[in-house]
Coordinates of C-alpha atoms in Angstrom, one line a residue:
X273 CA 106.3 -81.4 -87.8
X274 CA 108.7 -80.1 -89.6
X275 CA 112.0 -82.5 -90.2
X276 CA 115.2 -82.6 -88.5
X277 CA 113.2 -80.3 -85.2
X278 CA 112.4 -81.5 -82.3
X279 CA 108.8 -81.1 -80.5
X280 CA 109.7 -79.4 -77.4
X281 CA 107.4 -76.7 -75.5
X282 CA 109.1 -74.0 -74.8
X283 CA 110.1 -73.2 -71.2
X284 CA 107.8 -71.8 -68.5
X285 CA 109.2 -69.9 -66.2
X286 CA 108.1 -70.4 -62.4
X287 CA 106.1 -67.2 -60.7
X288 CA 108.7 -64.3 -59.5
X289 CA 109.5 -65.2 -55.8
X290 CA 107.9 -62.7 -53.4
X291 CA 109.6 -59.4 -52.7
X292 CA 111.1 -60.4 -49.3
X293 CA 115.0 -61.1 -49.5
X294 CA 115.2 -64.1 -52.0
X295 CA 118.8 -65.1 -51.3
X296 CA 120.5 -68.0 -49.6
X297 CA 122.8 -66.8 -46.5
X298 CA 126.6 -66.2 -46.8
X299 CA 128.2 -69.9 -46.5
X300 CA 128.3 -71.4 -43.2
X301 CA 131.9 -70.8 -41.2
X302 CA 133.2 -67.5 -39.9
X303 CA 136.3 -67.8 -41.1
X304 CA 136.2 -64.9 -43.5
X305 CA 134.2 -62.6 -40.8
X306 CA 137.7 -63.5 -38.2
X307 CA 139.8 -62.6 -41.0
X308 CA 137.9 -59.1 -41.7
X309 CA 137.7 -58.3 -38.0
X310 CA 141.7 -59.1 -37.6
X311 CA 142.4 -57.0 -40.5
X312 CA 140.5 -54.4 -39.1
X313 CA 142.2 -54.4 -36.0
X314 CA 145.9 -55.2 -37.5
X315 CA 144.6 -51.8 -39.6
X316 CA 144.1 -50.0 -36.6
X317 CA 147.2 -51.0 -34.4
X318 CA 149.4 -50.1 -37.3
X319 CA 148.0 -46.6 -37.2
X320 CA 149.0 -46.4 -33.7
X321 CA 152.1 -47.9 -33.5
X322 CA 153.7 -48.3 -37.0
X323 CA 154.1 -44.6 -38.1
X324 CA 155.1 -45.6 -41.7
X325 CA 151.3 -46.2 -42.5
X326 CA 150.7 -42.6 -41.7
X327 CA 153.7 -41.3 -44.1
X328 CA 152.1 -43.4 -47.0
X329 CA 148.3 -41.4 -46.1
X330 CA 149.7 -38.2 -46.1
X331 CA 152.0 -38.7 -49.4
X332 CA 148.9 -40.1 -51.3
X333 CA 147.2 -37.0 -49.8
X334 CA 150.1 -34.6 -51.4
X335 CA 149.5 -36.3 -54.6
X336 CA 145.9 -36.4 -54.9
X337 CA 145.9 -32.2 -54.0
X338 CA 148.7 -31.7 -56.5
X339 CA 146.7 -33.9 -59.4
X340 CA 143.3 -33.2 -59.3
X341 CA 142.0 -31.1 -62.4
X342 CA 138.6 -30.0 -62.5
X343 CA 136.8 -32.8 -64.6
X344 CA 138.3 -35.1 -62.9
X345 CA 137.6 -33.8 -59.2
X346 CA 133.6 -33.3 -60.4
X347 CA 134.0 -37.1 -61.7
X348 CA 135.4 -38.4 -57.8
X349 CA 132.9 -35.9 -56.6
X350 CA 129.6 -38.3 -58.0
X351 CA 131.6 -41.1 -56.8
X352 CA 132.0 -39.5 -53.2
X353 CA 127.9 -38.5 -53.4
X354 CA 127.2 -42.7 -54.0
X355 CA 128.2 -43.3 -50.2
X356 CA 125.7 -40.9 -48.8
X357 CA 124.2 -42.4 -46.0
X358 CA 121.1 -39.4 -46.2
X359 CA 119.7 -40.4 -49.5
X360 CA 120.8 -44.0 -49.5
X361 CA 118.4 -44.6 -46.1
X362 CA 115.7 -43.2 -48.3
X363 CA 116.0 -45.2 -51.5
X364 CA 116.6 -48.2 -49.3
X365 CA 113.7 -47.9 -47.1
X366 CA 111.3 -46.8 -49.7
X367 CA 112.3 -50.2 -51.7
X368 CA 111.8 -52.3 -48.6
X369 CA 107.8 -50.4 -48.4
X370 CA 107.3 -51.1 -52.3
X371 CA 108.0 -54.7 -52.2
X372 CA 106.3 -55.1 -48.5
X373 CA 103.1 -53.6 -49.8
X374 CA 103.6 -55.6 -53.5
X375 CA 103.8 -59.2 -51.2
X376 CA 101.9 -58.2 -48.3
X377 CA 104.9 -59.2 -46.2
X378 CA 107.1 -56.9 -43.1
X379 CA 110.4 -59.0 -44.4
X380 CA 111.7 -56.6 -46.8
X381 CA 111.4 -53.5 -44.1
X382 CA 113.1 -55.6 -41.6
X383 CA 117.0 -55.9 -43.3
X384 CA 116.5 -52.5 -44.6
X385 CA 115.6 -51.0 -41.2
X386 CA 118.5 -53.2 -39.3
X387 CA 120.9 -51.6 -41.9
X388 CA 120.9 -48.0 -40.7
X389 CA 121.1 -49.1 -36.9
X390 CA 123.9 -51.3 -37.8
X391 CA 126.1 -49.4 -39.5
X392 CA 125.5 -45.9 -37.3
X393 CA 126.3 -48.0 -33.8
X394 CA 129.3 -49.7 -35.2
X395 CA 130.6 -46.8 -37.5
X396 CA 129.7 -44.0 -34.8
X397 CA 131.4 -46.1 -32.5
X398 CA 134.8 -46.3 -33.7
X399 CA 134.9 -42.9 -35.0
X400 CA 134.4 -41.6 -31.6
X401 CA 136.7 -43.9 -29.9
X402 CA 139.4 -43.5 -32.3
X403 CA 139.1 -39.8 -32.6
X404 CA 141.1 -39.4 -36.3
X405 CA 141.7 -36.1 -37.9
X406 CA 140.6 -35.4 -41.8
X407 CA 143.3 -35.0 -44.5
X408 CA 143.2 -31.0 -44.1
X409 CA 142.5 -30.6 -40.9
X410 CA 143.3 -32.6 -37.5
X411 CA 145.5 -35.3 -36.5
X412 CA 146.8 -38.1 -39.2
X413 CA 146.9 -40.1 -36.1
X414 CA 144.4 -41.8 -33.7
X415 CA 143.5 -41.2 -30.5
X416 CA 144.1 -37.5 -30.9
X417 CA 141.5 -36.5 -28.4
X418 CA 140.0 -33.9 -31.2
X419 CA 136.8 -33.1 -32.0
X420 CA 137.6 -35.0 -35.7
X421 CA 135.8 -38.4 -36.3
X422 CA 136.8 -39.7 -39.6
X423 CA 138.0 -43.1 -39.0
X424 CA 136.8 -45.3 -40.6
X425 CA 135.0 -43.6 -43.4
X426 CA 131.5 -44.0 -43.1
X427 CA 130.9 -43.0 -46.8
X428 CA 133.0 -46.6 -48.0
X429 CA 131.2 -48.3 -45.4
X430 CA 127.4 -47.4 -46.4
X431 CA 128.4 -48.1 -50.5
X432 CA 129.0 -51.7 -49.1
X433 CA 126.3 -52.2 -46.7
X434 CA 123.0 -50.4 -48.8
X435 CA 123.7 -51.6 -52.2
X436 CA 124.3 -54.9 -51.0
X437 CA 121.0 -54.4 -49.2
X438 CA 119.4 -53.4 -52.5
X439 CA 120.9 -56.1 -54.3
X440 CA 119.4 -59.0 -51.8
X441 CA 116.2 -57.1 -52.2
X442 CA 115.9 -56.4 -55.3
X443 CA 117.4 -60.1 -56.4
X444 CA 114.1 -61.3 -58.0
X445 CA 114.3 -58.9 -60.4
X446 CA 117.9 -58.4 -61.4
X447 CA 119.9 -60.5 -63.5
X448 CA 123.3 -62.0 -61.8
X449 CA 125.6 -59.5 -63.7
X450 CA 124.0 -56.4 -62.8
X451 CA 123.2 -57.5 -58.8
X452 CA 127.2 -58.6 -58.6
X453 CA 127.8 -54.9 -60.0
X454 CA 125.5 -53.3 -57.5
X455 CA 126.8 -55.0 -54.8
X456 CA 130.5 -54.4 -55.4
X457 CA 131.2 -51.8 -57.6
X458 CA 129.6 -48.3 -55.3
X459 CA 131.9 -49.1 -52.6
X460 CA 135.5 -49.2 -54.4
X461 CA 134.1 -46.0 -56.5
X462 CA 133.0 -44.3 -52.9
X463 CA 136.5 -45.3 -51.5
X464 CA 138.0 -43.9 -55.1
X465 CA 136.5 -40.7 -54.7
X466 CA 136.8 -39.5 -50.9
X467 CA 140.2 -40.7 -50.9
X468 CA 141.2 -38.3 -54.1
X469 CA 138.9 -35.4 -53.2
X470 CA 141.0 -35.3 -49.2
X471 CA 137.6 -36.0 -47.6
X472 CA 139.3 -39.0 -46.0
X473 CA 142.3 -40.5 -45.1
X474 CA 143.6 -43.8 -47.6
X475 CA 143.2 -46.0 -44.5
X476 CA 139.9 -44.6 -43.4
X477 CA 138.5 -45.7 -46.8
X478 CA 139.9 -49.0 -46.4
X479 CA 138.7 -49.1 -42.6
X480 CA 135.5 -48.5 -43.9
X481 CA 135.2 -51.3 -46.5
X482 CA 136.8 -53.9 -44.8
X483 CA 133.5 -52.9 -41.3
X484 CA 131.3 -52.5 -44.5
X485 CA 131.8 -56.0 -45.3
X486 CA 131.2 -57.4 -41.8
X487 CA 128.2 -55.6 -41.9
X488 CA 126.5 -56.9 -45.2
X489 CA 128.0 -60.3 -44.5
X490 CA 126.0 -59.8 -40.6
X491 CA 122.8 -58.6 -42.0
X492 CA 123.2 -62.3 -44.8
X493 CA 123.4 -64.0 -42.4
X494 CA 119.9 -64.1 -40.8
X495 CA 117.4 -66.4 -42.1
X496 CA 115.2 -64.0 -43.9
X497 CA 113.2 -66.2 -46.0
X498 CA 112.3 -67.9 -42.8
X499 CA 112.3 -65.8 -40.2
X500 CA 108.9 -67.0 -38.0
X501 CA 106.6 -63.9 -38.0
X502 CA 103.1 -62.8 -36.8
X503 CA 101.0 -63.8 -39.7
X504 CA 99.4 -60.6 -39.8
X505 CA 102.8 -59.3 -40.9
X506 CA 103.4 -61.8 -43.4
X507 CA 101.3 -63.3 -46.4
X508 CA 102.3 -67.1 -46.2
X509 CA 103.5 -68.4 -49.4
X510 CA 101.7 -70.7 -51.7
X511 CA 101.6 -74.3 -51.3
X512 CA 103.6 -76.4 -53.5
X513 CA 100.5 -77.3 -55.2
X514 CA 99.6 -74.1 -55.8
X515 CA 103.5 -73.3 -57.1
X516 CA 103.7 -76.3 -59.6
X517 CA 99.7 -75.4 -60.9
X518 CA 100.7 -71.8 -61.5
X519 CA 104.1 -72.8 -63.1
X520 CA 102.9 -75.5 -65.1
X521 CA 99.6 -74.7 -66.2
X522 CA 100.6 -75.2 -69.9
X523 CA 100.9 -78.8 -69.4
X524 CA 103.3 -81.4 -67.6
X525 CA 107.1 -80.6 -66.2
X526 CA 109.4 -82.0 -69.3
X527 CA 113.2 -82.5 -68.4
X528 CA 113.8 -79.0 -69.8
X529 CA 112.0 -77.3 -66.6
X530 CA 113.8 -75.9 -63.7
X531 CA 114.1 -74.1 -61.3
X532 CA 115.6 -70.6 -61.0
X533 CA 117.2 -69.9 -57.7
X534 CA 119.3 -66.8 -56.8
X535 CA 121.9 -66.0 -54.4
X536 CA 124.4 -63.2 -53.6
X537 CA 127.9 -64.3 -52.2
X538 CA 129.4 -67.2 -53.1
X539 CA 129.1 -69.7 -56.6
X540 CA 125.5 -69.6 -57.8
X541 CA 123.3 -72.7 -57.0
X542 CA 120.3 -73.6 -55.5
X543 CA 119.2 -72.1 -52.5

């Protein structure tokens, strides 16, 4: 051995968990989930009955038609295209299948399914009850009795909900940065971009993050690693004998092994 090194195996990583979500819940406590439904509603009331909030939408509407050269509208127009709930269904779904049919388990399908159903109920919903006009056509305020339904923006709300979908699902596989980038990022650039192109209203954008987030933070909360299932639907996982044999075939666990655990809101430890 060669002086002044140590003799030290290097590290051997445990298997990939399977594909079904891999991520602890949102922490315990709904106080966040009150605060996002009160600011939803305080968002609301104020577009009834505090007619400021509609002077400051339409004046950042007059800006953003009077700015809004033709790179720069093509740039907002990409961002606009990430909340589209058409093609975002289809990638998510079609994840869910790859990983079900990789891990021989119905858990990825399940949040991925419950997303779509979710978000069209809830966002549907409100649109139809409040009954909002679009920057260029229709009533700034609510309860117009129009045929307009743009509040909130379902395009904000879908870049929060599916890529934070994707993000849980695909959390095996991703390294922190880049799942705390897919999970945050599409939804302030979707909010960005409809907002400057006059597709929505300032405070339909901001309507639409703030249900977003009660959405994702909903669909985190279920226990999918443990959810009880038929057992033709789900491949059980290997014993614990079978884990440390598989992980530590090379030879014993020194002090340098560990495990990796992953999770998606909330400081990073174990699960």
């Amino acid at each position: 051995m060669t002086a002044g090194r140590s003799a030290r195996k290097p590290d051997v990583r445990p298997p990939r968990p399977l594909g079904e979500p891999a991520l602890a819940p949102v922490p315990a406590g709904w106080w966040l989930d009150g605060l996002l439904v009160a600011a939803l509603a305080a968002l609301t009331a104020a577009l009834v009955w505090w007619s400021p909030l509609l002077d400051v939408d339409i004046a950042i509407r007059d800006w953003c038609d009077q700015h809004r050269p033709p790179p720069v509208a093509k740039l907002m127009l990409a961002f606009d295209y990430l909340g589209q709930g058409g093609p975002l269904t289809t990638l998510t779904v079609a994840v869910s299948f790859w990983l079900a049919w990789r891990h021989r388990t119905i858990r990825p399908v399940i949040p991925a399914g419950l997303a779509p159903i979710v978000s069209t109920i809830l966002i549907v919903g409100l649109k139809k009850w409040t009954s909002r006009g679009a920057p260029h056509h229709g009533s700034v305020g609510l309860f117009s009795q129009g045929w307009e339904e743009f509040y909130p923006s379902g395009h904000v709300s879908n870049g929060i909900v599916y890529y934070g979908v994707l993000a849980m699902l695909l959390a095996p596989y991703l390294a922190v940065p880049v799942r705390r980038v897919l999970q945050w990022l599409p939804g302030v650039l979707v909010a960005i971009g409809t907002t400057y192109l006059g597709y929505h209203w300032l405070t339909d954008s901001i309507g639409g993050y703030l249900l977003g987030l009660l959405i994702i933070r909903f669909l985190l909360r279920v226990p999918w690693r443990t959810l009880r299932l038929p057992r033709r639907l789900d491949r059980p996982p290997p014993s614990d004998h079978q884990v440390y044999s598989h992980a530590y075939r090379e030879g014993p666990p020194g002090s340098h092994h560990r495990w990796a655990q992953v999770r998606m809101i909330g400081p990073e430890r174990p699960c």
